[in-house]
Amino acid sequence: MAGIRTFIALEMPVAVKRQVVFVARHLSHLGQMRWVRSEGVHLTLKFLGDVEENRVVDIVSAVQQVASKFQPFALSTAGLGGFPRLESARVLWLGVEGDLEQLRILQGRIAQKLEDQGFERERRPFFAHVTVGRARRKPVRAIAENATKWRAVNFSVDRVSVMKSTLRPEGAVYTPLGYGMLEGGGSEYPGSDLQIVS
């Protein structure tokens, strides 16, 4: 039986989604990228892979327990970058600035909580970014010379989402399974505060 392809993320506000669409339009003449659709824009905190359906409640509970200890904090989008590098990008992204220390702590505690449940530890260090597009075949070398300094978009982080990823020919479709709200305190075990999307 196939599991649910699951990841933990910060969903982006409309202003950031619009910026991603704007960047994609500015670079669309390159014609070699698969651009992220606006409804799929997010910042991944941890990818879990295929998860058994009966584990989703425990995952959301873990995320809620961690998130409830944090106050909302501010981030903003930054410059254009790429993996492995902008000059030969396979993945194109917008960087993130602001309270990165809080973001790293939040991500680290969520990752640890899920590792305690048996999920695998990430091999690569966490790097905050918002994916804009992916190269269809070979790295895109023309990106760097077409890159522009984008105006920063400020946004507040006030919840963490547990997301389902459904792979389709036209691209992945993301659906929220549950949320952990940043409340700045509260019970270690929130109980009735647990928010599951049914």
PDB file of C-alpha atoms in Angstrom:
ATOM      1  CA  MET A   1       0.000   0.000   0.000  1.00  0.00           C
ATOM      2  CA  ALA A   2       1.452   3.343  -1.075  1.00  0.00           C
ATOM      3  CA  GLY A   3       2.012   5.949   1.587  1.00  0.00           C
ATOM      4  CA  ILE A   4       1.356   9.675   1.589  1.00  0.00           C
ATOM      5  CA  ARG A   5       4.263  11.717   0.240  1.00  0.00           C
ATOM      6  CA  THR A   6       4.681  14.171   3.116  1.00  0.00           C
ATOM      7  CA  PHE A   7       6.773  17.192   4.029  1.00  0.00           C
ATOM      8  CA  ILE A   8       6.813  19.998   6.600  1.00  0.00           C
ATOM      9  CA  ALA A   9       6.760  23.548   5.250  1.00  0.00           C
ATOM     10  CA  LEU A  10       5.951  27.200   5.644  1.00  0.00           C
ATOM     11  CA  GLU A  11       3.229  28.122   3.175  1.00  0.00           C
ATOM     12  CA  MET A  12       3.911  31.480   1.570  1.00  0.00           C
ATOM     13  CA  PRO A  13       1.548  34.487   1.565  1.00  0.00           C
ATOM     14  CA  VAL A  14       0.035  35.896  -1.616  1.00  0.00           C
ATOM     15  CA  ALA A  15       2.704  38.612  -1.916  1.00  0.00           C
ATOM     16  CA  VAL A  16       5.515  36.040  -2.076  1.00  0.00           C
ATOM     17  CA  LYS A  17       3.565  33.892  -4.538  1.00  0.00           C
ATOM     18  CA  ARG A  18       3.150  36.936  -6.769  1.00  0.00           C
ATOM     19  CA  GLN A  19       6.870  37.618  -6.589  1.00  0.00           C
ATOM     20  CA  VAL A  20       7.693  34.058  -7.637  1.00  0.00           C
ATOM     21  CA  VAL A  21       5.325  34.388 -10.614  1.00  0.00           C
ATOM     22  CA  PHE A  22       6.937  37.736 -11.505  1.00  0.00           C
ATOM     23  CA  VAL A  23      10.434  36.226 -11.401  1.00  0.00           C
ATOM     24  CA  ALA A  24       9.288  33.309 -13.558  1.00  0.00           C
ATOM     25  CA  ARG A  25       7.789  35.669 -16.130  1.00  0.00           C
ATOM     26  CA  HIS A  26      10.959  37.765 -16.192  1.00  0.00           C
ATOM     27  CA  LEU A  27      13.033  34.663 -16.949  1.00  0.00           C
ATOM     28  CA  SER A  28      10.492  32.691 -19.004  1.00  0.00           C
ATOM     29  CA  HIS A  29      12.224  33.524 -22.297  1.00  0.00           C
ATOM     30  CA  LEU A  30      14.972  31.097 -21.294  1.00  0.00           C
ATOM     31  CA  GLY A  31      12.453  28.328 -21.905  1.00  0.00           C
ATOM     32  CA  GLN A  32      14.428  25.620 -20.101  1.00  0.00           C
ATOM     33  CA  MET A  33      12.851  25.725 -16.651  1.00  0.00           C
ATOM     34  CA  ARG A  34       9.815  24.082 -15.114  1.00  0.00           C
ATOM     35  CA  TRP A  35       8.444  26.959 -13.076  1.00  0.00           C
ATOM     36  CA  VAL A  36       6.717  26.478  -9.737  1.00  0.00           C
ATOM     37  CA  ARG A  37       3.024  27.333  -9.906  1.00  0.00           C
ATOM     38  CA  SER A  38       1.868  30.064  -7.534  1.00  0.00           C
ATOM     39  CA  GLU A  39      -0.294  27.697  -5.484  1.00  0.00           C
ATOM     40  CA  GLY A  40       2.723  25.479  -4.850  1.00  0.00           C
ATOM     41  CA  VAL A  41       5.088  28.138  -3.472  1.00  0.00           C
ATOM     42  CA  HIS A  42       6.453  27.168  -0.047  1.00  0.00           C
ATOM     43  CA  LEU A  43       9.572  26.919   2.116  1.00  0.00           C
ATOM     44  CA  THR A  44      10.412  23.310   3.001  1.00  0.00           C
ATOM     45  CA  LEU A  45      11.467  22.609   6.591  1.00  0.00           C
ATOM     46  CA  LYS A  46      11.719  18.811   6.367  1.00  0.00           C
ATOM     47  CA  PHE A  47      10.882  16.205   3.735  1.00  0.00           C
ATOM     48  CA  LEU A  48       9.536  12.950   5.159  1.00  0.00           C
ATOM     49  CA  GLY A  49       8.886  10.906   2.012  1.00  0.00           C
ATOM     50  CA  ASP A  50       6.122   8.292   1.840  1.00  0.00           C
ATOM     51  CA  VAL A  51       4.359   8.062   5.191  1.00  0.00           C
ATOM     52  CA  GLU A  52       1.679   5.620   6.339  1.00  0.00           C
ATOM     53  CA  GLU A  53      -1.663   7.379   6.691  1.00  0.00           C
ATOM     54  CA  ASN A  54      -2.054   6.389  10.331  1.00  0.00           C
ATOM     55  CA  ARG A  55       1.133   8.320  11.215  1.00  0.00           C
ATOM     56  CA  VAL A  56      -0.149  11.694   9.992  1.00  0.00           C
ATOM     57  CA  VAL A  57      -1.888  12.541  13.280  1.00  0.00           C
ATOM     58  CA  ASP A  58       1.347  11.919  15.213  1.00  0.00           C
ATOM     59  CA  ILE A  59       3.301  14.074  12.749  1.00  0.00           C
ATOM     60  CA  VAL A  60       0.870  16.969  13.068  1.00  0.00           C
ATOM     61  CA  SER A  61       0.896  16.571  16.852  1.00  0.00           C
ATOM     62  CA  ALA A  62       4.703  16.741  16.900  1.00  0.00           C
ATOM     63  CA  VAL A  63       4.710  19.862  14.732  1.00  0.00           C
ATOM     64  CA  GLN A  64       2.053  21.485  16.939  1.00  0.00           C
ATOM     65  CA  GLN A  65       3.971  20.711  20.117  1.00  0.00           C
ATOM     66  CA  VAL A  66       7.089  22.421  18.774  1.00  0.00           C
ATOM     67  CA  ALA A  67       5.398  25.332  16.996  1.00  0.00           C
ATOM     68  CA  SER A  68       3.273  26.291  20.000  1.00  0.00           C
ATOM     69  CA  LYS A  69       6.451  27.232  21.901  1.00  0.00           C
ATOM     70  CA  PHE A  70       7.414  29.919  19.367  1.00  0.00           C
ATOM     71  CA  GLN A  71       6.255  33.474  18.890  1.00  0.00           C
ATOM     72  CA  PRO A  72       5.511  34.514  15.289  1.00  0.00           C
ATOM     73  CA  PHE A  73       8.587  36.016  13.641  1.00  0.00           C
ATOM     74  CA  ALA A  74       9.446  37.997  10.518  1.00  0.00           C
ATOM     75  CA  LEU A  75      11.183  36.928   7.322  1.00  0.00           C
ATOM     76  CA  SER A  76      11.606  38.436   3.872  1.00  0.00           C
ATOM     77  CA  THR A  77      12.564  37.215   0.431  1.00  0.00           C
ATOM     78  CA  ALA A  78      16.072  37.966  -0.790  1.00  0.00           C
ATOM     79  CA  GLY A  79      18.129  37.574  -3.957  1.00  0.00           C
ATOM     80  CA  LEU A  80      18.037  34.924  -6.644  1.00  0.00           C
ATOM     81  CA  GLY A  81      20.236  31.867  -6.237  1.00  0.00           C
ATOM     82  CA  GLY A  82      20.605  28.376  -7.608  1.00  0.00           C
ATOM     83  CA  PHE A  83      21.733  24.824  -6.873  1.00  0.00           C
ATOM     84  CA  PRO A  84      24.499  23.888  -7.360  1.00  0.00           C
ATOM     85  CA  ARG A  85      25.140  27.567  -8.210  1.00  0.00           C
ATOM     86  CA  LEU A  86      23.359  30.326 -10.098  1.00  0.00           C
ATOM     87  CA  GLU A  87      25.702  30.147 -13.106  1.00  0.00           C
ATOM     88  CA  SER A  88      24.644  26.543 -13.799  1.00  0.00           C
ATOM     89  CA  ALA A  89      21.370  26.187 -11.957  1.00  0.00           C
ATOM     90  CA  ARG A  90      19.432  22.952 -11.796  1.00  0.00           C
ATOM     91  CA  VAL A  91      17.183  24.499  -9.146  1.00  0.00           C
ATOM     92  CA  LEU A  92      16.442  28.223  -9.045  1.00  0.00           C
ATOM     93  CA  TRP A  93      15.376  29.836  -5.775  1.00  0.00           C
ATOM     94  CA  LEU A  94      14.740  33.045  -3.870  1.00  0.00           C
ATOM     95  CA  GLY A  95      16.774  33.413  -0.703  1.00  0.00           C
ATOM     96  CA  VAL A  96      15.322  34.296   2.682  1.00  0.00           C
ATOM     97  CA  GLU A  97      16.417  36.959   5.169  1.00  0.00           C
ATOM     98  CA  GLY A  98      15.147  38.187   8.529  1.00  0.00           C
ATOM     99  CA  ASP A  99      15.001  36.241  11.777  1.00  0.00           C
ATOM    100  CA  LEU A 100      16.907  33.262  10.394  1.00  0.00           C
ATOM    101  CA  GLU A 101      18.055  32.216  13.853  1.00  0.00           C
ATOM    102  CA  GLN A 102      14.453  31.614  14.949  1.00  0.00           C
ATOM    103  CA  LEU A 103      13.774  29.807  11.687  1.00  0.00           C
ATOM    104  CA  ARG A 104      16.783  27.526  12.182  1.00  0.00           C
ATOM    105  CA  ILE A 105      15.789  26.755  15.767  1.00  0.00           C
ATOM    106  CA  LEU A 106      12.188  26.038  14.725  1.00  0.00           C
ATOM    107  CA  GLN A 107      13.331  23.778  11.897  1.00  0.00           C
ATOM    108  CA  GLY A 108      15.855  22.007  14.091  1.00  0.00           C
ATOM    109  CA  ARG A 109      13.378  21.268  16.865  1.00  0.00           C
ATOM    110  CA  ILE A 110      10.764  19.979  14.421  1.00  0.00           C
ATOM    111  CA  ALA A 111      13.390  17.778  12.776  1.00  0.00           C
ATOM    112  CA  GLN A 112      14.507  16.419  16.162  1.00  0.00           C
ATOM    113  CA  LYS A 113      10.921  15.730  17.255  1.00  0.00           C
ATOM    114  CA  LEU A 114      10.283  13.772  14.070  1.00  0.00           C
ATOM    115  CA  GLU A 115      13.588  11.922  14.346  1.00  0.00           C
ATOM    116  CA  ASP A 116      12.426  10.846  17.804  1.00  0.00           C
ATOM    117  CA  GLN A 117       9.445   9.268  16.005  1.00  0.00           C
ATOM    118  CA  GLY A 118      11.791   7.300  13.765  1.00  0.00           C
ATOM    119  CA  PHE A 119      12.117   9.564  10.747  1.00  0.00           C
ATOM    120  CA  GLU A 120      15.524   9.803   9.121  1.00  0.00           C
ATOM    121  CA  ARG A 121      17.909  12.646   9.953  1.00  0.00           C
ATOM    122  CA  GLU A 122      18.637  15.026   7.079  1.00  0.00           C
ATOM    123  CA  ARG A 123      22.120  14.514   5.653  1.00  0.00           C
ATOM    124  CA  ARG A 124      22.428  18.052   4.317  1.00  0.00           C
ATOM    125  CA  PRO A 125      22.281  21.134   6.549  1.00  0.00           C
ATOM    126  CA  PHE A 126      19.085  23.174   6.405  1.00  0.00           C
ATOM    127  CA  PHE A 127      19.199  26.042   3.915  1.00  0.00           C
ATOM    128  CA  ALA A 128      16.163  28.332   3.828  1.00  0.00           C
ATOM    129  CA  HIS A 129      14.939  29.092   0.308  1.00  0.00           C
ATOM    130  CA  VAL A 130      11.793  29.320  -1.812  1.00  0.00           C
ATOM    131  CA  THR A 131      12.054  27.296  -5.027  1.00  0.00           C
ATOM    132  CA  VAL A 132      11.152  29.204  -8.199  1.00  0.00           C
ATOM    133  CA  GLY A 133      11.884  26.607 -10.887  1.00  0.00           C
ATOM    134  CA  ARG A 134      13.815  23.500 -11.921  1.00  0.00           C
ATOM    135  CA  ALA A 135      15.835  22.837 -15.067  1.00  0.00           C
ATOM    136  CA  ARG A 136      14.067  20.456 -17.439  1.00  0.00           C
ATOM    137  CA  ARG A 137      17.240  18.785 -18.733  1.00  0.00           C
ATOM    138  CA  LYS A 138      20.635  20.406 -18.262  1.00  0.00           C
ATOM    139  CA  PRO A 139      21.679  23.277 -15.966  1.00  0.00           C
ATOM    140  CA  VAL A 140      20.576  26.719 -17.148  1.00  0.00           C
ATOM    141  CA  ARG A 141      23.685  28.865 -17.677  1.00  0.00           C
ATOM    142  CA  ALA A 142      21.888  32.004 -18.854  1.00  0.00           C
ATOM    143  CA  ILE A 143      20.139  32.601 -15.521  1.00  0.00           C
ATOM    144  CA  ALA A 144      22.939  34.610 -13.885  1.00  0.00           C
ATOM    145  CA  GLU A 145      23.187  37.182 -16.668  1.00  0.00           C
ATOM    146  CA  ASN A 146      19.398  37.600 -16.655  1.00  0.00           C
ATOM    147  CA  ALA A 147      19.063  37.858 -12.876  1.00  0.00           C
ATOM    148  CA  THR A 148      17.787  41.097 -11.404  1.00  0.00           C
ATOM    149  CA  LYS A 149      17.806  42.402  -7.844  1.00  0.00           C
ATOM    150  CA  TRP A 150      14.263  41.725  -6.673  1.00  0.00           C
ATOM    151  CA  ARG A 151      12.578  43.915  -4.102  1.00  0.00           C
ATOM    152  CA  ALA A 152      12.251  42.121  -0.769  1.00  0.00           C
ATOM    153  CA  VAL A 153       8.793  40.934   0.265  1.00  0.00           C
ATOM    154  CA  ASN A 154       8.257  40.892   4.032  1.00  0.00           C
ATOM    155  CA  PHE A 155       6.089  38.230   5.654  1.00  0.00           C
ATOM    156  CA  SER A 156       5.308  36.818   9.079  1.00  0.00           C
ATOM    157  CA  VAL A 157       5.710  33.187  10.091  1.00  0.00           C
ATOM    158  CA  ASP A 158       2.764  32.220  12.287  1.00  0.00           C
ATOM    159  CA  ARG A 159       2.129  28.573  11.421  1.00  0.00           C
ATOM    160  CA  VAL A 160       3.853  25.445  10.160  1.00  0.00           C
ATOM    161  CA  SER A 161       2.061  23.166   7.702  1.00  0.00           C
ATOM    162  CA  VAL A 162       2.195  19.410   7.263  1.00  0.00           C
ATOM    163  CA  MET A 163       1.782  18.941   3.511  1.00  0.00           C
ATOM    164  CA  LYS A 164       0.832  16.124   1.153  1.00  0.00           C
ATOM    165  CA  SER A 165       2.547  16.056  -2.243  1.00  0.00           C
ATOM    166  CA  THR A 166       0.748  14.411  -5.169  1.00  0.00           C
ATOM    167  CA  LEU A 167       2.953  13.961  -8.232  1.00  0.00           C
ATOM    168  CA  ARG A 168       1.250  14.648 -11.565  1.00  0.00           C
ATOM    169  CA  PRO A 169       2.569  15.087 -15.128  1.00  0.00           C
ATOM    170  CA  GLU A 170       1.944  18.832 -14.989  1.00  0.00           C
ATOM    171  CA  GLY A 171       3.750  19.153 -11.662  1.00  0.00           C
ATOM    172  CA  ALA A 172       3.297  18.367  -7.977  1.00  0.00           C
ATOM    173  CA  VAL A 173       0.076  19.352  -6.212  1.00  0.00           C
ATOM    174  CA  TYR A 174       0.366  20.228  -2.520  1.00  0.00           C
ATOM    175  CA  THR A 175      -2.443  19.752   0.004  1.00  0.00           C
ATOM    176  CA  PRO A 176      -2.287  20.681   3.716  1.00  0.00           C
ATOM    177  CA  LEU A 177      -2.851  17.795   6.126  1.00  0.00           C
ATOM    178  CA  GLY A 178      -2.606  19.826   9.323  1.00  0.00           C
ATOM    179  CA  TYR A 179      -1.076  22.858  11.010  1.00  0.00           C
ATOM    180  CA  GLY A 180       1.014  23.829  13.983  1.00  0.00           C
ATOM    181  CA  MET A 181       0.381  27.398  15.124  1.00  0.00           C
ATOM    182  CA  LEU A 182       3.103  29.624  16.571  1.00  0.00           C
ATOM    183  CA  GLU A 183       1.456  30.684  19.808  1.00  0.00           C
ATOM    184  CA  GLY A 184       4.378  31.643  22.030  1.00  0.00           C
ATOM    185  CA  GLY A 185       3.724  29.169  24.817  1.00  0.00           C
ATOM    186  CA  GLY A 186       1.079  26.760  26.003  1.00  0.00           C
ATOM    187  CA  SER A 187       0.945  23.114  26.927  1.00  0.00           C
ATOM    188  CA  GLU A 188       3.597  20.700  25.706  1.00  0.00           C
ATOM    189  CA  TYR A 189       0.654  18.492  24.685  1.00  0.00           C
ATOM    190  CA  PRO A 190      -1.971  20.782  23.161  1.00  0.00           C
ATOM    191  CA  GLY A 191      -4.683  18.138  22.884  1.00  0.00           C
ATOM    192  CA  SER A 192      -7.818  19.858  21.573  1.00  0.00           C
ATOM    193  CA  ASP A 193      -5.689  22.590  19.958  1.00  0.00           C
ATOM    194  CA  LEU A 194      -4.409  20.065  17.425  1.00  0.00           C
ATOM    195  CA  GLN A 195      -5.470  21.172  13.951  1.00  0.00           C
ATOM    196  CA  ILE A 196      -5.964  18.368  11.448  1.00  0.00           C
ATOM    197  CA  VAL A 197      -7.283  19.000   7.960  1.00  0.00           C
ATOM    198  CA  SER A 198      -9.862  16.317   7.218  1.00  0.00           C
TER     199      SER A 198
END
